[in-house]
PDB file of C-alpha atoms in Angstrom:
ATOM      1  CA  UNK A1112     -10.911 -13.269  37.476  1.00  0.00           C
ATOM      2  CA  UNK A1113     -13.724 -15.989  38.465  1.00  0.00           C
ATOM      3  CA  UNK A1114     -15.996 -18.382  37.064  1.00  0.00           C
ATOM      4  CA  UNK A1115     -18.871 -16.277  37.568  1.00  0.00           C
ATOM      5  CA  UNK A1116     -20.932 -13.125  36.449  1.00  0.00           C
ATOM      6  CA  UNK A1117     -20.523 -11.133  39.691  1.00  0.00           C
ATOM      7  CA  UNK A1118     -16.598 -10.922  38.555  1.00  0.00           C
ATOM      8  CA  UNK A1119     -16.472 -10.469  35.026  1.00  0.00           C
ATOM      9  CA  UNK A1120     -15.583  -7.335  33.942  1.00  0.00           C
ATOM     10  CA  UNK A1121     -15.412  -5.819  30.690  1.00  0.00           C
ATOM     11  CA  UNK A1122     -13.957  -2.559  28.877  1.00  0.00           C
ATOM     12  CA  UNK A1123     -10.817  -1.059  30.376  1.00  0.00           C
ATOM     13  CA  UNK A1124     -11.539  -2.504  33.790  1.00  0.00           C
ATOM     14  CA  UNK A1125      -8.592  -4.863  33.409  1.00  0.00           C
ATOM     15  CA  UNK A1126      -6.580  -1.804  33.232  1.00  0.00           C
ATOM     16  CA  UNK A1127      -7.806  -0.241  35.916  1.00  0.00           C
ATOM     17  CA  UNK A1128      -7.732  -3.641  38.343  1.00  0.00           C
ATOM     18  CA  UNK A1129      -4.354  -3.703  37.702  1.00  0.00           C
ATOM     19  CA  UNK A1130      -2.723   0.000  38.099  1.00  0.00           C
ATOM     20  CA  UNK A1131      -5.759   0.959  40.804  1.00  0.00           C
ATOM     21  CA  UNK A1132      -6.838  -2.341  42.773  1.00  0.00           C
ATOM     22  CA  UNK A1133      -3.775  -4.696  42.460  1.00  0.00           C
ATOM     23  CA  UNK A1134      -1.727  -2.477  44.757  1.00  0.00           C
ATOM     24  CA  UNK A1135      -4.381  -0.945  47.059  1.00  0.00           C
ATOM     25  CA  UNK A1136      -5.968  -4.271  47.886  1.00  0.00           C
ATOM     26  CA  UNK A1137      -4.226  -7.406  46.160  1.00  0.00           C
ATOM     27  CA  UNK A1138      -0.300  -7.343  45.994  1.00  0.00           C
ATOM     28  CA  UNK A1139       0.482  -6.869  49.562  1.00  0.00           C
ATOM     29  CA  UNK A1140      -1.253 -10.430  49.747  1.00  0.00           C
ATOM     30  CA  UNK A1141       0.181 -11.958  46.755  1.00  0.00           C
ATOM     31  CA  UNK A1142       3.742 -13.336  48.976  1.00  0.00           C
ATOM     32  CA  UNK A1143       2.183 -14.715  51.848  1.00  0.00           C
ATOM     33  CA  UNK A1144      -0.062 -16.618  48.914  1.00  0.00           C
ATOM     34  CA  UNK A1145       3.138 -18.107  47.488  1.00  0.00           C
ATOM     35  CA  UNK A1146       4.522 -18.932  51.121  1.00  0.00           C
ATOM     36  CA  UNK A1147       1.615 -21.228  51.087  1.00  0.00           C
ATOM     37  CA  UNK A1148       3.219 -23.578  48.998  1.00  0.00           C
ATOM     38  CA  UNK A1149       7.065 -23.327  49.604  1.00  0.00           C
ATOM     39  CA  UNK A1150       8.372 -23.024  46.078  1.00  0.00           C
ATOM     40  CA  UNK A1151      10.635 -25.123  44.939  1.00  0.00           C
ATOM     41  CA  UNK A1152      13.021 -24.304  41.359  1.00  0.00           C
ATOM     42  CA  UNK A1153      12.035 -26.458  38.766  1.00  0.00           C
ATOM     43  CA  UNK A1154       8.333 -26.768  39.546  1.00  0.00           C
ATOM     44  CA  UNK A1155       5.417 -26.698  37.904  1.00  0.00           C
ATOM     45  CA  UNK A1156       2.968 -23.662  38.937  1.00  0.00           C
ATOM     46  CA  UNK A1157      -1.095 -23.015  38.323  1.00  0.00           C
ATOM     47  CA  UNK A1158      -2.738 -19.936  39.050  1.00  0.00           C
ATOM     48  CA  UNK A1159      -6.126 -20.416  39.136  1.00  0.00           C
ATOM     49  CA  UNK A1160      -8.702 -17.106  38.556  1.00  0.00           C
ATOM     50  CA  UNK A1161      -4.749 -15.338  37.914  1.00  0.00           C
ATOM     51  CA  UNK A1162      -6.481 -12.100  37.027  1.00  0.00           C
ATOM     52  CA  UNK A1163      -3.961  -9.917  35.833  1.00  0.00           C
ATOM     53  CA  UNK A1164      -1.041 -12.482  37.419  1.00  0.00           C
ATOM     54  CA  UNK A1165       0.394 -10.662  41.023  1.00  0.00           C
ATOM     55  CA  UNK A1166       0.513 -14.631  42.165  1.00  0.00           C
ATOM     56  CA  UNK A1167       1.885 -15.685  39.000  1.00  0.00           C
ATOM     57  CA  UNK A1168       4.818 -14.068  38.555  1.00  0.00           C
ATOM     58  CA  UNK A1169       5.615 -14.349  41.694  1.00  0.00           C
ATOM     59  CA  UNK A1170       5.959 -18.141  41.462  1.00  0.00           C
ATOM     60  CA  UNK A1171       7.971 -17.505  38.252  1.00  0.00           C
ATOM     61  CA  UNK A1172      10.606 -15.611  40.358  1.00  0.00           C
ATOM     62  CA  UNK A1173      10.993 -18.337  42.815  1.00  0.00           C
ATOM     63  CA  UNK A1174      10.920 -21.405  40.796  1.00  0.00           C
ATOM     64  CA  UNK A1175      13.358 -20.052  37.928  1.00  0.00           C
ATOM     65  CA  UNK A1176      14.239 -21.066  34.778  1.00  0.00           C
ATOM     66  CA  UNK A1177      14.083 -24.290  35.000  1.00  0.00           C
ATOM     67  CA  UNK A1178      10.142 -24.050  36.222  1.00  0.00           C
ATOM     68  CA  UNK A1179       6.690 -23.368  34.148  1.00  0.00           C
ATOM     69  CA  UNK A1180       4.060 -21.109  35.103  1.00  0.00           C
ATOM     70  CA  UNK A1181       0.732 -21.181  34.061  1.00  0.00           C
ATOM     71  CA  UNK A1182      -2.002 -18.783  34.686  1.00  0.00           C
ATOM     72  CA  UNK A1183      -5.861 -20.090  33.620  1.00  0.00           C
ATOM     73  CA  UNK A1184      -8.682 -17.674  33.856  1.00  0.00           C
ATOM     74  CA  UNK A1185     -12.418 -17.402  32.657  1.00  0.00           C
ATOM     75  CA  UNK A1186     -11.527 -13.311  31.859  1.00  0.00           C
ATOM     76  CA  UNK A1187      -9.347 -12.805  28.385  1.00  0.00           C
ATOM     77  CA  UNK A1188      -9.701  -8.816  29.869  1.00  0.00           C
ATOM     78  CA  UNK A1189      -7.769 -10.134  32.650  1.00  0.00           C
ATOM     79  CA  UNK A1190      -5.425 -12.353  30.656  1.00  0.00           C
ATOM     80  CA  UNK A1191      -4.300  -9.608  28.317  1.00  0.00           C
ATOM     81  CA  UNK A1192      -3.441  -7.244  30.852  1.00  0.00           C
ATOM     82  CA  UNK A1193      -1.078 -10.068  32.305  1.00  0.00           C
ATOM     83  CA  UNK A1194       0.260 -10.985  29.491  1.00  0.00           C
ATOM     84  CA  UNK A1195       1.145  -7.531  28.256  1.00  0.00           C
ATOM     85  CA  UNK A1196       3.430  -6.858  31.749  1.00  0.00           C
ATOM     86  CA  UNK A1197       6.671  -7.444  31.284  1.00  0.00           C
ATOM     87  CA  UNK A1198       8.527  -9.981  34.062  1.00  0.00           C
ATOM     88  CA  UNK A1199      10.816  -8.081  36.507  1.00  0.00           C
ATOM     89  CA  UNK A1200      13.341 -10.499  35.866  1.00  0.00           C
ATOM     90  CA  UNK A1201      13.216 -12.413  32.669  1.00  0.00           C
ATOM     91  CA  UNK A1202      16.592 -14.037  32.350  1.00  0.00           C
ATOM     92  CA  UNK A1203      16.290 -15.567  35.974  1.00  0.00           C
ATOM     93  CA  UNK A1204      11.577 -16.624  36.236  1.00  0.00           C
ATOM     94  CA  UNK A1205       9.999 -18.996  34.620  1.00  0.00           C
ATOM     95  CA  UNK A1206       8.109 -18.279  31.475  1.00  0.00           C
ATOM     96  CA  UNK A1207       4.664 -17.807  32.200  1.00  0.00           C
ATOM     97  CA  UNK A1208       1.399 -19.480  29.914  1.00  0.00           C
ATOM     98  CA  UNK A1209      -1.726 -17.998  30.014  1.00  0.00           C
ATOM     99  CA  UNK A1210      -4.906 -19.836  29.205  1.00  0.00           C
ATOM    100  CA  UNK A1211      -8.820 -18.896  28.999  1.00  0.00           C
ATOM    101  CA  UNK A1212     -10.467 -21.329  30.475  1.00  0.00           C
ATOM    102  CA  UNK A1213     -13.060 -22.330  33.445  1.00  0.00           C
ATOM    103  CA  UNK A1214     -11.532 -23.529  36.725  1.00  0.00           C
ATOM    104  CA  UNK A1215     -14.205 -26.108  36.648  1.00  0.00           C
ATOM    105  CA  UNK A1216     -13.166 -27.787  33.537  1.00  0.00           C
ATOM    106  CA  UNK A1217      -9.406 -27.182  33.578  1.00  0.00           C
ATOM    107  CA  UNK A1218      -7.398 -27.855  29.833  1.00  0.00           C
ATOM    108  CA  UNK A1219      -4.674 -29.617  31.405  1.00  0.00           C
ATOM    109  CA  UNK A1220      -3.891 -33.864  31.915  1.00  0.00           C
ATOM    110  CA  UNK A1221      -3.675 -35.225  35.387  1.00  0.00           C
ATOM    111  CA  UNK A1222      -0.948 -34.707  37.386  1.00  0.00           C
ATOM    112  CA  UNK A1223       0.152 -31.721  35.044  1.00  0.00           C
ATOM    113  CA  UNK A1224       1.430 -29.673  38.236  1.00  0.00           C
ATOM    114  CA  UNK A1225       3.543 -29.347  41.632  1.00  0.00           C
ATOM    115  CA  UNK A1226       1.999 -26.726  42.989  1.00  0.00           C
ATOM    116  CA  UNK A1227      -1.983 -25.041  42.750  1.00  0.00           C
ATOM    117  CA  UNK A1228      -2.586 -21.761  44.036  1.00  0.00           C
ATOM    118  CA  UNK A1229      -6.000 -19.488  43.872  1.00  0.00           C
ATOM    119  CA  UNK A1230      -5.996 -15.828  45.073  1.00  0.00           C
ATOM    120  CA  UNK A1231      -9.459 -15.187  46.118  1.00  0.00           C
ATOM    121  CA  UNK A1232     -10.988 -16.711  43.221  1.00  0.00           C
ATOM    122  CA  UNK A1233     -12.680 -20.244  44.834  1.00  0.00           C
ATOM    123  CA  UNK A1234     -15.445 -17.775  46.926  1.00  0.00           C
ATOM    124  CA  UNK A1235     -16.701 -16.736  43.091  1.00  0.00           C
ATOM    125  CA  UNK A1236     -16.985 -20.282  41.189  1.00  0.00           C
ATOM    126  CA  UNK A1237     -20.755 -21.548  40.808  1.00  0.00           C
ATOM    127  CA  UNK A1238     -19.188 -24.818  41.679  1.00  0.00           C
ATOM    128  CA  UNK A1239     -16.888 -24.590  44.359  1.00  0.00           C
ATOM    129  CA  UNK A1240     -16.518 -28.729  44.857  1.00  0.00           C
ATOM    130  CA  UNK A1241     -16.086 -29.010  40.849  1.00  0.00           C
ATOM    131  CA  UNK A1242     -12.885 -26.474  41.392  1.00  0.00           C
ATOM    132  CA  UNK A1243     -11.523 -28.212  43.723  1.00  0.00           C
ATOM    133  CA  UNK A1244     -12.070 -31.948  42.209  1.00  0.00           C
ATOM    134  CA  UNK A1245      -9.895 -30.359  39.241  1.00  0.00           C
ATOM    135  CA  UNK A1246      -7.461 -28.734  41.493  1.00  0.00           C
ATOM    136  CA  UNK A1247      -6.817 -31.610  42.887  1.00  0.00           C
ATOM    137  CA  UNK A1248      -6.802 -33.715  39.610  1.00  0.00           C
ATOM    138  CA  UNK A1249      -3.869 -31.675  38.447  1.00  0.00           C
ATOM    139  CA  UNK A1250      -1.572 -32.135  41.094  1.00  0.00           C
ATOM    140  CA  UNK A1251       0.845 -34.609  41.309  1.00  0.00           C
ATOM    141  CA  UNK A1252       0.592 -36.694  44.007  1.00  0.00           C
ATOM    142  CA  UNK A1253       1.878 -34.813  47.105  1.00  0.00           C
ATOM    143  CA  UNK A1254       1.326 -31.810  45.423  1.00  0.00           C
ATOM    144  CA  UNK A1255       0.718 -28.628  47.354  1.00  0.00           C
ATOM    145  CA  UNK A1256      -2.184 -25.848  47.132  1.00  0.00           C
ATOM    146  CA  UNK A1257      -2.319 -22.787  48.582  1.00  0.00           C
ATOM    147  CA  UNK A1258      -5.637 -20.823  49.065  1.00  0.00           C
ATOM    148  CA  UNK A1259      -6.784 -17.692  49.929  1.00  0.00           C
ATOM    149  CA  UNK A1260     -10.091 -15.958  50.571  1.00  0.00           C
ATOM    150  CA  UNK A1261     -11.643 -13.277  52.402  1.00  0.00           C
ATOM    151  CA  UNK A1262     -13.330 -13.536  56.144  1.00  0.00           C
ATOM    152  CA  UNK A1263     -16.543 -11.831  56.628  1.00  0.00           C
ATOM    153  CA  UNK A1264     -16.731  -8.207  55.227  1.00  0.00           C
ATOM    154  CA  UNK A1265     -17.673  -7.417  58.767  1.00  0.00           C
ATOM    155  CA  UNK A1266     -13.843  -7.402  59.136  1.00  0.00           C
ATOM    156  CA  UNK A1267     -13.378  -5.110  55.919  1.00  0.00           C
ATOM    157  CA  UNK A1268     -15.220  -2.029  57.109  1.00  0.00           C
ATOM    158  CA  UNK A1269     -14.051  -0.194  53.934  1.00  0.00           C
ATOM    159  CA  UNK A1270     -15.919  -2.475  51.850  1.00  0.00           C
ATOM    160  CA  UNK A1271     -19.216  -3.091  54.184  1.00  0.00           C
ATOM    161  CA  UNK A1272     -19.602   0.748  54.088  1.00  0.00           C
ATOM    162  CA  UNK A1273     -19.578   0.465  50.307  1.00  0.00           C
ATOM    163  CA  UNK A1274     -21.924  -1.962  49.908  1.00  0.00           C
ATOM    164  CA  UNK A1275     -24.488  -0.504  52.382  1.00  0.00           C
ATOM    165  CA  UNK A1276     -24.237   2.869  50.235  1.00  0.00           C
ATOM    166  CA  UNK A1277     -24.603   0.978  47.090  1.00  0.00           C
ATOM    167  CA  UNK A1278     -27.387  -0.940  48.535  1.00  0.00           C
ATOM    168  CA  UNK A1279     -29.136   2.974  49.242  1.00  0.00           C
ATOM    169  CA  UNK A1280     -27.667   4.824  45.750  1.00  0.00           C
ATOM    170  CA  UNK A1281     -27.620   2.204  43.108  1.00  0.00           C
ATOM    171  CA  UNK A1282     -29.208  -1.039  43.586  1.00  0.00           C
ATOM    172  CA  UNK A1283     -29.654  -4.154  45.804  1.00  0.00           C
ATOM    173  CA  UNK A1284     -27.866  -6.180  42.793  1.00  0.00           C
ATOM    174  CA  UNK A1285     -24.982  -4.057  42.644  1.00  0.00           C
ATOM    175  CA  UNK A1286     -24.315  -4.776  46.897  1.00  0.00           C
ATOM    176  CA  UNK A1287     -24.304  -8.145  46.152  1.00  0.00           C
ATOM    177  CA  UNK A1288     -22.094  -7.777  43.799  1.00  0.00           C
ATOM    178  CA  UNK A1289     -19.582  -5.793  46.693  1.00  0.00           C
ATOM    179  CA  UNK A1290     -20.264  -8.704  49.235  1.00  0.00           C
ATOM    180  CA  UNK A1291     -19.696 -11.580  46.517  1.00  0.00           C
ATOM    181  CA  UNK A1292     -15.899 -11.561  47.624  1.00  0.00           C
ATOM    182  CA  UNK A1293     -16.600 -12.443  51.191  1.00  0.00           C
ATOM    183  CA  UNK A1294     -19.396 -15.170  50.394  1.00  0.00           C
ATOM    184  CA  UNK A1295     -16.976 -17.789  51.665  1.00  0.00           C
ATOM    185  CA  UNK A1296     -16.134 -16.362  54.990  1.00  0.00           C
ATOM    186  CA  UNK A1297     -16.441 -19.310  57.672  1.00  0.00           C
ATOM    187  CA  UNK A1298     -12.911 -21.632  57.683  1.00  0.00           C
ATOM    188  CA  UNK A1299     -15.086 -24.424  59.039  1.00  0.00           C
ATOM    189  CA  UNK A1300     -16.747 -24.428  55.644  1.00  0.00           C
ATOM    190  CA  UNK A1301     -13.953 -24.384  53.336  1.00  0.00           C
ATOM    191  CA  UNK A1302     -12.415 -27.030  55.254  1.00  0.00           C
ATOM    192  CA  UNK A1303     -15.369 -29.000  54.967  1.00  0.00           C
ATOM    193  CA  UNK A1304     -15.101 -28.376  50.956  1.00  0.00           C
ATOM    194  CA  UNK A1305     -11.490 -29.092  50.462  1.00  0.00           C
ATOM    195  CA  UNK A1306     -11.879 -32.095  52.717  1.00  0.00           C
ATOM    196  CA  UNK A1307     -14.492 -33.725  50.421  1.00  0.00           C
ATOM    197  CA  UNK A1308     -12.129 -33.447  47.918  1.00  0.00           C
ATOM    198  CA  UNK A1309      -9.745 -35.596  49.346  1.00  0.00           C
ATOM    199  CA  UNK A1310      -7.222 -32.619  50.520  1.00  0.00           C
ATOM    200  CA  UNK A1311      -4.822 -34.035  52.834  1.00  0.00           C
ATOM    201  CA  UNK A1312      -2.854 -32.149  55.612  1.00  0.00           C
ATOM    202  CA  UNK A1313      -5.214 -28.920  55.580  1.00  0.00           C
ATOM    203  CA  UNK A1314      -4.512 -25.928  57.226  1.00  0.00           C
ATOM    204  CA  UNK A1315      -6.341 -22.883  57.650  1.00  0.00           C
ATOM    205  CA  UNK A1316      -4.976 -19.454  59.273  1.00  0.00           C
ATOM    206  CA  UNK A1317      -6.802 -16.172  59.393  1.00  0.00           C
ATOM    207  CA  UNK A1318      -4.378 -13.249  58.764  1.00  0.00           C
ATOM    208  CA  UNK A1319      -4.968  -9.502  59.117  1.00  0.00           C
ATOM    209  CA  UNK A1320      -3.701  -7.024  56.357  1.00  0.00           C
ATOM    210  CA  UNK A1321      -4.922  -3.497  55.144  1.00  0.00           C
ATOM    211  CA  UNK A1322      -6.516  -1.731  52.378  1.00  0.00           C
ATOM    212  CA  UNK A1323      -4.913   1.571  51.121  1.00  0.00           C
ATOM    213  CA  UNK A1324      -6.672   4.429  48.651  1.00  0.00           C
ATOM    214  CA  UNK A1325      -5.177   8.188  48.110  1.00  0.00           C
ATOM    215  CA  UNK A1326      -8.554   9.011  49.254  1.00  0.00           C
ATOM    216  CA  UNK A1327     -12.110   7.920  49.754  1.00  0.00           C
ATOM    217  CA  UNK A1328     -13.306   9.063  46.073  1.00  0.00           C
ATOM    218  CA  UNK A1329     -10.395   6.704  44.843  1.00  0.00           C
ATOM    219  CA  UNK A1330     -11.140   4.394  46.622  1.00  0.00           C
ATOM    220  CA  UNK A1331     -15.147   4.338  45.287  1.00  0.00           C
ATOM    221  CA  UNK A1332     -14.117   5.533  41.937  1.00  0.00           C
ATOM    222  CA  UNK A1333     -11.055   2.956  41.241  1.00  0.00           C
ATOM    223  CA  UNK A1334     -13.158  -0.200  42.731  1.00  0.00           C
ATOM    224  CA  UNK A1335     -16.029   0.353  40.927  1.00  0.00           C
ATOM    225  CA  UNK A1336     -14.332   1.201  37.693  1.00  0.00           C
ATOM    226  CA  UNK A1337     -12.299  -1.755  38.243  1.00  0.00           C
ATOM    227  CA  UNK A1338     -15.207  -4.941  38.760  1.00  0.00           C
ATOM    228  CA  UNK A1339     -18.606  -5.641  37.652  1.00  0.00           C
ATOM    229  CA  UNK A1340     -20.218  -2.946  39.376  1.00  0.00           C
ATOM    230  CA  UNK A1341     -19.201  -0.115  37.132  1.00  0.00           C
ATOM    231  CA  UNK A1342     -22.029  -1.179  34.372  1.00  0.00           C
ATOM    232  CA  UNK A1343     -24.509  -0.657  37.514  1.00  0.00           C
ATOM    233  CA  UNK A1344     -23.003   2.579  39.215  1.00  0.00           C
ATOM    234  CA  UNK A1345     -23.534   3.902  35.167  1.00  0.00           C
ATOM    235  CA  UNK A1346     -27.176   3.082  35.242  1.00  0.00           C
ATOM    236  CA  UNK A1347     -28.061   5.919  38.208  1.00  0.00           C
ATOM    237  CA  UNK A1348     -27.732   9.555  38.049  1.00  0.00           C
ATOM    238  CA  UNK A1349     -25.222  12.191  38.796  1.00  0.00           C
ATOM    239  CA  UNK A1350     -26.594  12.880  41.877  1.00  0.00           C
ATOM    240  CA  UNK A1351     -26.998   9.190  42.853  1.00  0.00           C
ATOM    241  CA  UNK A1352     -23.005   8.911  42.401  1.00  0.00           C
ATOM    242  CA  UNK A1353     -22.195  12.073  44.640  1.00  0.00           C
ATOM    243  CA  UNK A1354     -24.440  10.655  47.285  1.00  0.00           C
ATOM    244  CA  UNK A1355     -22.452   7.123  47.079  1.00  0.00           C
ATOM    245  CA  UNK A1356     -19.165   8.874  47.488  1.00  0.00           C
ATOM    246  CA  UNK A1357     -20.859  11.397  50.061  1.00  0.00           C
ATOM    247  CA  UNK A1358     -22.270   8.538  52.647  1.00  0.00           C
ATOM    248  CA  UNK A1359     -18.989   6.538  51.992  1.00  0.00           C
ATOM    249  CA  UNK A1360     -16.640   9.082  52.806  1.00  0.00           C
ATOM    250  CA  UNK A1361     -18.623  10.564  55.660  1.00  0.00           C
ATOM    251  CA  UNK A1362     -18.979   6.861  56.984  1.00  0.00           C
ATOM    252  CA  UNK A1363     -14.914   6.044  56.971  1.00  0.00           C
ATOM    253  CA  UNK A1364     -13.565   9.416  58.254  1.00  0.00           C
ATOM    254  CA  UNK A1365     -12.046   7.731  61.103  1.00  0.00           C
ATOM    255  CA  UNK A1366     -10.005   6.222  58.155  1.00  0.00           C
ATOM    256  CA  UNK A1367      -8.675   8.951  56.567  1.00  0.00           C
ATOM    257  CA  UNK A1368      -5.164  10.046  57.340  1.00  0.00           C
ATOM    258  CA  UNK A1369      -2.351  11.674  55.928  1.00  0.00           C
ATOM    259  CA  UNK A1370      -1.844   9.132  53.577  1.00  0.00           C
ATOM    260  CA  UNK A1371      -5.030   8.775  52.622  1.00  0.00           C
ATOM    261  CA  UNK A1372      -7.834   6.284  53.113  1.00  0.00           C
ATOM    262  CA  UNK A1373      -6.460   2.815  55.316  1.00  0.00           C
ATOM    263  CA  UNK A1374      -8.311   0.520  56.887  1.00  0.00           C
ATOM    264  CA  UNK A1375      -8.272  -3.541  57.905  1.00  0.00           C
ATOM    265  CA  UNK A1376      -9.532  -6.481  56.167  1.00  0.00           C
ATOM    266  CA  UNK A1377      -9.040  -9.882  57.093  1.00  0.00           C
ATOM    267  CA  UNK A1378      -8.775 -13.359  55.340  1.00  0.00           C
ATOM    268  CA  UNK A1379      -8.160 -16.984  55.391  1.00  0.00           C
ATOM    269  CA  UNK A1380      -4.599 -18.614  53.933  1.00  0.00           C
ATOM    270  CA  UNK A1381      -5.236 -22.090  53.630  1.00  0.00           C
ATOM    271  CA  UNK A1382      -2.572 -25.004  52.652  1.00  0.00           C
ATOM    272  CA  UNK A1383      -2.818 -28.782  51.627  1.00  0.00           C
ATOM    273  CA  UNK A1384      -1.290 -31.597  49.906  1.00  0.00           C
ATOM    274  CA  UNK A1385      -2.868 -33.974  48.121  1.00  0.00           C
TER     275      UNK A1385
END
């Protein structure tokens, strides 16, 4: 999904991501993410860090036929799983192209593309300015990109209590693994970034959405099986594991519900032009 080691994952966690994670944390996000941009039909779509491609075939819906999609990531776990789900609608999106490949050092010519977006993948890339150079390098001029990452994880109390009981039960590498997807938190800074870039017209918005798990060991279960951390949370013992899923579900009680585990989390949609 990134350019990084603290989101690789390996094994069946593609599968996982994408039946467990995609619709508990990721899809609700996935059309305000293409609202960024206002799809046109007939354009030409990247999906940077597409994972298994919620964003992606999205944009295929809305820019037709006559459009191209492309989705580039580091991950060919990732890749496979999106390549291997069937469009919703084939005679009316877009085909879709997937590509391994860093979003630092993108395989495609200048101008190659209308429209950039990247689902909470620029917080993970060693070289956040080097993504966006080639973001912007691929766009036509006028071209659009639409961003998205995560505030502060002191907004996502599902996933601070996670990575405070990791922190306790596993190891101090496997929290920072759980608070890698809020290390670019502050919309001052990634204003700053896409501004040195040359980004035109940049806005940034914090929205509030919500988290949803049948239940609290789901919720641990699924997300670690799902990311890196499930090569750490293997390392420990059986009774380290029960204690994780013991202090995280005593922690979010107040969460629990008929419907299972809910609670907030909170990030920034950001738009430009180039």
């Amino acid at each position: 999904m990134a350019d990084q080691g603290q989101w690789q994952v390996a094994g069946n966690a593609a599968e996982t991501y994408q039946r467990a994670l995609v619709p508990a944390v990721f899809a609700a996000w996935a059309p305000r993410v293409i609202a960024l941009a206002d799809l046109q039909p007939g354009e030409r779509v990247l999906d940077i860090a597409c994972g298994t491609g919620v964003v992606a075939r999205l944009a295929a819906q809305q820019v037709g036929r006559t459009g191209t999609v492309t989705g580039l990531d580091l991950n060919p776990g990732m890749l496979a799983m999106a390549a291997s789900i069937a469009s919703s609608d084939p005679d009316a999106s877009a085909p879709i192209a997937w590509r391994e490949a860093s979003a630092t050092k993108m395989p495609f010519p200048d101008a190659a593309f209308d429209v950039a977006y990247c689902q909470l993948g620029l917080q993970f890339f060693s070289d956040r300015a080097a993504a966006l150079r080639e973001m912007i390098r691929v766009l036509v001029p006028g071209g659009r990109l639409g961003l998205m990452v995560w505030r502060s994880i002191q907004h996502s109390p599902g996933f601070g209590v996670l990575a405070a009981a990791l922190e306790r039960h596993v190891s101090t590498d496997a929290a920072a693994i759980m608070r890698a997807p809020f290390a670019l938190a502050e919309a001052e800074e990634l204003h700053a970034l896409m501004a040195a870039e040359d980004f035109r017209e940049i806005t940034i918005e914090p929205v509030a959405g919500t988290v949803r798990f049948p239940s609290v060991t789901r919720f641990v279960q699924d997300y670690v099986a799902g990311s890196p951390l499930s090569g750490h949370v293997a390392k420990v013992s059986d009774e380290a594991r029960a204690a994780l899923i013991s202090e995280v579900s005593d922690t979010l009680t107040p969460y629990l519900g008929q419907d299972g585990l809910t609670f907030p989390i909170e990030a920034h949609l950001a738009r430009a032009k180039k």
